Tab-separated table of C-alpha atoms in Angstrom:
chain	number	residue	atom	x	y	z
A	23	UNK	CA	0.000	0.000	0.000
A	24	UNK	CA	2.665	2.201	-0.466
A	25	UNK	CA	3.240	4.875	-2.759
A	26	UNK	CA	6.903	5.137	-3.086
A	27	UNK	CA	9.065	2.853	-1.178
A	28	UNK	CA	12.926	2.117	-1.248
A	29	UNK	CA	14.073	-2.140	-0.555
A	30	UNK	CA	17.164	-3.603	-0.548
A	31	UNK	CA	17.873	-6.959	0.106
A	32	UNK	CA	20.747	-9.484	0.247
A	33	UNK	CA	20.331	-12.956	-1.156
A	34	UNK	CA	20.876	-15.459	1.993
A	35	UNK	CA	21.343	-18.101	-0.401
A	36	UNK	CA	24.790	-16.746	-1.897
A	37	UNK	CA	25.757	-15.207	1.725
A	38	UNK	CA	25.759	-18.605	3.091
A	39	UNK	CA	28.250	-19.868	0.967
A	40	UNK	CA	30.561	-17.516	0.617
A	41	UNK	CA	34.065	-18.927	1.693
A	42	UNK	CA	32.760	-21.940	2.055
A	43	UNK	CA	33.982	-23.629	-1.386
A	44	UNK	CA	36.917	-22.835	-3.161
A	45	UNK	CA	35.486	-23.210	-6.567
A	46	UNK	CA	33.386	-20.796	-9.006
A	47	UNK	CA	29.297	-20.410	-8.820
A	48	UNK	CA	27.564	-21.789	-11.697
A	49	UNK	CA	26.015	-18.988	-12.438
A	50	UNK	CA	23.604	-20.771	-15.092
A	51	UNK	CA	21.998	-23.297	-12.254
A	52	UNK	CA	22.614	-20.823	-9.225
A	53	UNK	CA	21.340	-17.335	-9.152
A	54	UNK	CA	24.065	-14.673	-8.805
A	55	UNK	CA	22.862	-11.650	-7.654
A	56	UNK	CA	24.235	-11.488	-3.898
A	57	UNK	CA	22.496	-7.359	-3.589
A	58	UNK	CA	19.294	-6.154	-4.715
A	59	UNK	CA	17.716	-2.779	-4.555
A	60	UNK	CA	14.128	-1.602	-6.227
A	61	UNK	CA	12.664	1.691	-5.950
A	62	UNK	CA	8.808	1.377	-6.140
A	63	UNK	CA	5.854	3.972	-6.855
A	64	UNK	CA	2.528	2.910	-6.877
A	65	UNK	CA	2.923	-0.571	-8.644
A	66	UNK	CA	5.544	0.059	-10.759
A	67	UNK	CA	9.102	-0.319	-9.633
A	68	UNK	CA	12.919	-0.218	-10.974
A	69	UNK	CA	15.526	-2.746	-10.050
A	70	UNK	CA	19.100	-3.106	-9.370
A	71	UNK	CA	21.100	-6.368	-8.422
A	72	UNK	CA	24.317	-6.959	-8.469
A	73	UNK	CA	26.719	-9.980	-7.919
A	74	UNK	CA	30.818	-10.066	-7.443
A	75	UNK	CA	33.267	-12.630	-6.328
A	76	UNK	CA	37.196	-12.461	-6.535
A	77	UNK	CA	39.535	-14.818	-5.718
A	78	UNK	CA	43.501	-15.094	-5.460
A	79	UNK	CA	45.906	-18.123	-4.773
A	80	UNK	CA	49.491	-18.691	-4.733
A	81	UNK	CA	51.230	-22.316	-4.352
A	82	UNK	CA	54.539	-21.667	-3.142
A	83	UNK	CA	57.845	-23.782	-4.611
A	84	UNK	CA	58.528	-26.695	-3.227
A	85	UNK	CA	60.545	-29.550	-4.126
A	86	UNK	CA	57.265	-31.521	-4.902
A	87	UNK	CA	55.817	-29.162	-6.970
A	88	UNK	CA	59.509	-28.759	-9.079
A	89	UNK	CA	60.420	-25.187	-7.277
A	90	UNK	CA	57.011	-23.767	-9.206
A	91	UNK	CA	55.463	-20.765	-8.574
A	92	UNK	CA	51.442	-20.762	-9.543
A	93	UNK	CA	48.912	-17.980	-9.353
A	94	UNK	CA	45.861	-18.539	-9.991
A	95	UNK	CA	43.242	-15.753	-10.466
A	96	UNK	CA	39.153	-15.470	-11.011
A	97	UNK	CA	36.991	-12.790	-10.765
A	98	UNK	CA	33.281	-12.856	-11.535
A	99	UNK	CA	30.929	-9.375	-11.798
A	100	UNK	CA	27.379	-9.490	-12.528
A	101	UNK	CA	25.243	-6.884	-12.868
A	102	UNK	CA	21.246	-6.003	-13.564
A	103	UNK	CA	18.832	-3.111	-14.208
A	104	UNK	CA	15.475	-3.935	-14.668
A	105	UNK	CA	11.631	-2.695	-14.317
A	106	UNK	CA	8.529	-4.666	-12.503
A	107	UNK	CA	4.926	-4.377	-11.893
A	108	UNK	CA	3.740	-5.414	-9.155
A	109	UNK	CA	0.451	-7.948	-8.682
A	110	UNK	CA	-0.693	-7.549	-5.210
A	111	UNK	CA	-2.066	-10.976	-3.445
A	112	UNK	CA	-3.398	-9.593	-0.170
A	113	UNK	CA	-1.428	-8.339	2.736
A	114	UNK	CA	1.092	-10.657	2.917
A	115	UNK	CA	2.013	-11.879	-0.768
A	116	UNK	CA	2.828	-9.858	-3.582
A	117	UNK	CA	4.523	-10.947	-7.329
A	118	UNK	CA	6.335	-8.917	-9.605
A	119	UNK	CA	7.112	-9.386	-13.185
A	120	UNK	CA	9.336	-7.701	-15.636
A	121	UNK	CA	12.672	-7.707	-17.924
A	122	UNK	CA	16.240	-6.860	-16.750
A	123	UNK	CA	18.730	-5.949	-19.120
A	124	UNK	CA	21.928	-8.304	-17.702
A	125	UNK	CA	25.827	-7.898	-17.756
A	126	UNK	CA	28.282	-10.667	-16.698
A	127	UNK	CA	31.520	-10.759	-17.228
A	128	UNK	CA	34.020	-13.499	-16.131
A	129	UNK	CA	37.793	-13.434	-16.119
A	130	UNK	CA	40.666	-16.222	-15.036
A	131	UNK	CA	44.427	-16.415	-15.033
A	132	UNK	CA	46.679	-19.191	-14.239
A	133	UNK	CA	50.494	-18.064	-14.179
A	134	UNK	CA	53.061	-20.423	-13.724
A	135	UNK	CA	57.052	-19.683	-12.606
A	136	UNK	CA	60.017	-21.392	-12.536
A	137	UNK	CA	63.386	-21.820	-13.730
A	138	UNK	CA	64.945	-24.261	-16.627
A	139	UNK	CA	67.612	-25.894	-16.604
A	140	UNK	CA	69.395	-22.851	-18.634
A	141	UNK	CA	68.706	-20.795	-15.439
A	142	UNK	CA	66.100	-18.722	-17.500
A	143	UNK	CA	62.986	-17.404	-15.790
A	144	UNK	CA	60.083	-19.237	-17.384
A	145	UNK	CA	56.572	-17.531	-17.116
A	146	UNK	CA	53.566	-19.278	-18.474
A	147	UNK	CA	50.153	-17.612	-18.477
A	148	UNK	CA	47.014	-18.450	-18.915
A	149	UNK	CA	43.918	-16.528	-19.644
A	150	UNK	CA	40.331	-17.050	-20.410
A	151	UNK	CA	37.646	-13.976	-20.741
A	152	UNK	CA	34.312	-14.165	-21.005
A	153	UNK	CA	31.338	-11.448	-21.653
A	154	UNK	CA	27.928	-11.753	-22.024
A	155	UNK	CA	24.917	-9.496	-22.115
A	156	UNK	CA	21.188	-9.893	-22.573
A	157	UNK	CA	17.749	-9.891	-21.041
A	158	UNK	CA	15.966	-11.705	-18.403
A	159	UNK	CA	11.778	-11.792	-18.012
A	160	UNK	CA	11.284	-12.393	-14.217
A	161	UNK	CA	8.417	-13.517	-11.967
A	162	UNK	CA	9.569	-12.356	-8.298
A	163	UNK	CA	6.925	-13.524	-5.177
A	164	UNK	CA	7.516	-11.943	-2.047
A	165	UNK	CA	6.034	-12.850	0.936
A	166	UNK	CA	6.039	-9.678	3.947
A	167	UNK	CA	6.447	-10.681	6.996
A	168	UNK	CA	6.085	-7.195	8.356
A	169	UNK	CA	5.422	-3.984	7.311
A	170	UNK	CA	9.168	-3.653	6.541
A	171	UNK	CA	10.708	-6.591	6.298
A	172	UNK	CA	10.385	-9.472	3.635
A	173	UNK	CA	11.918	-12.501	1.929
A	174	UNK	CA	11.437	-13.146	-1.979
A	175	UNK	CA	12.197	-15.413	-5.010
A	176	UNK	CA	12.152	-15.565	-8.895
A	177	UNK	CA	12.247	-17.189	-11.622
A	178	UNK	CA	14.198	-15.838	-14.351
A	179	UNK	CA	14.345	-16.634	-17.929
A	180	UNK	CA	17.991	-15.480	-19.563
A	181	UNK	CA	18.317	-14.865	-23.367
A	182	UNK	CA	21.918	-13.738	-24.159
A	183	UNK	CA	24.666	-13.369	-25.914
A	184	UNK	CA	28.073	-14.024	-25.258
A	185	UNK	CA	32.169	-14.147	-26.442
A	186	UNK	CA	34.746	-15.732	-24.946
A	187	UNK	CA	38.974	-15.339	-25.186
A	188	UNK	CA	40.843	-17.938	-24.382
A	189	UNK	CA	44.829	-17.241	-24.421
A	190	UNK	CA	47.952	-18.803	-23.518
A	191	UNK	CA	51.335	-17.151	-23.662
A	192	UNK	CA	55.090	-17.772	-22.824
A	193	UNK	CA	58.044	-14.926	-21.968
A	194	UNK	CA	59.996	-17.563	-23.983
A	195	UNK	CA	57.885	-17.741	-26.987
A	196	UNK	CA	56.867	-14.977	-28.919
A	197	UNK	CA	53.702	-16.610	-30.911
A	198	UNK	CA	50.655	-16.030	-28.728
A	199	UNK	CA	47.777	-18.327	-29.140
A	200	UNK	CA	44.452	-17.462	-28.775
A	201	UNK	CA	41.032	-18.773	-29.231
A	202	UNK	CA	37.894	-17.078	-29.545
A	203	UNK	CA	34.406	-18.081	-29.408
A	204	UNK	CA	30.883	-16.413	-29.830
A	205	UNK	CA	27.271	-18.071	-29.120
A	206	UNK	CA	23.807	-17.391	-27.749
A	207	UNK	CA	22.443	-18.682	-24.363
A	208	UNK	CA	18.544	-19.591	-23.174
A	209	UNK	CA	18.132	-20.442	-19.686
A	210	UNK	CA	15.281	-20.906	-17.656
A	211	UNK	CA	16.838	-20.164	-14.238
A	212	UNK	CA	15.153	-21.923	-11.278
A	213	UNK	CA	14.155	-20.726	-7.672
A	214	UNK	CA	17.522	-20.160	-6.305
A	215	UNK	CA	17.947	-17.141	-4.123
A	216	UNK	CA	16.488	-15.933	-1.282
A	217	UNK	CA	15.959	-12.331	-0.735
A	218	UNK	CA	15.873	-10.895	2.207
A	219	UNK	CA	14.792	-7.198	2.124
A	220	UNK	CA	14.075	-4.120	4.409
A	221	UNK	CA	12.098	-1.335	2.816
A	222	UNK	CA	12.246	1.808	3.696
């Protein structure tokens, strides 16, 4: 019953496990927005959600590794703007549906060090990029537990495009190879997050 409201929320889902696995979020089964924000008037409201994860590691020389250095690198950014009306279902349930326009972008390195038996410096990198943009339809239910608090889901249906780099390169070798790839993704995203959001 409001007529302009501000909500954010954080998605408990992705809060949970951050730091708990050492591996990347597959972002096309699990939903990654970890913030959301809407700004509502009447029953029409924008959205904003955003999603980021970065990671570093470094395995030290040793003599079972062969006195290699190895850094490995990932960082993940996804972001959302979108628009919603809202279906009121009583008091204490509400759904929204709309499009966001999506952004991800994904990049890795894997950089190896050591020294030959020449006594050269050897660094091998490897790098893979990725990009994709699109739009996403949305059905979001939201249950209010109060006047001001409330936890919510959706269902999102992803139609993008995407290209990917994938590169490896040597300080000793001055050919560079590279791969590139293009294609177009449709994914009907799942239930997976759960919002929970204080509006203001």
């Amino acid at each position: 019953s409001d007529s302009s409201y501000l909500e954010v929320g954080v998605n408990a889902i992705r809060l949970v496990n951050i730091g708990l696995v050492d591996r990347d979020l597959d972002t096309e089964v699990w939903n990654p927005y970890m913030l959301t924000a809407s700004y509502g008037m009447k029953r029409f409201s924008l959205r904003f959600g955003l999603g980021y994860e970065s990671t570093f590691r470094q395995e030290l020389p040793t003599d079972a590794n062969g006195q290699t250095t190895t850094d490995t690198t990932s960082k993940h950014v996804d972001i959302r703007f979108g628009a919603g009306w809202e279906i009121g279902l009583g008091e204490k349930w509400s759904v929204k549906v709309g499009a966001d326009f999506i952004s991800s972008q994904r990049f890795s390195a894997f950089e190896a060090k050591f020294t030959n038996e020449s006594g050269e410096l050897v660094e091998n990198i490897h790098e893979f990029t990725y990009d994709e943009k699109g739009i996403s339809p949305f059905i979001y239910v939201q249950r209010h537990l109060t006047k001001k608090v409330s936890v919510g889901t959706e269902i999102l249906w992803r139609m993008s495009g995407y290209s990917m780099t994938d590169s490896d390169k040597s300080n000793l070798n001055s050919a560079q190879i590279i791969k590139e790839y293009e294609g177009t993704k449709r994914i009907l995203q799942a239930p997976t997050a759960l919002f929970v959001n204080v509006r203001f």
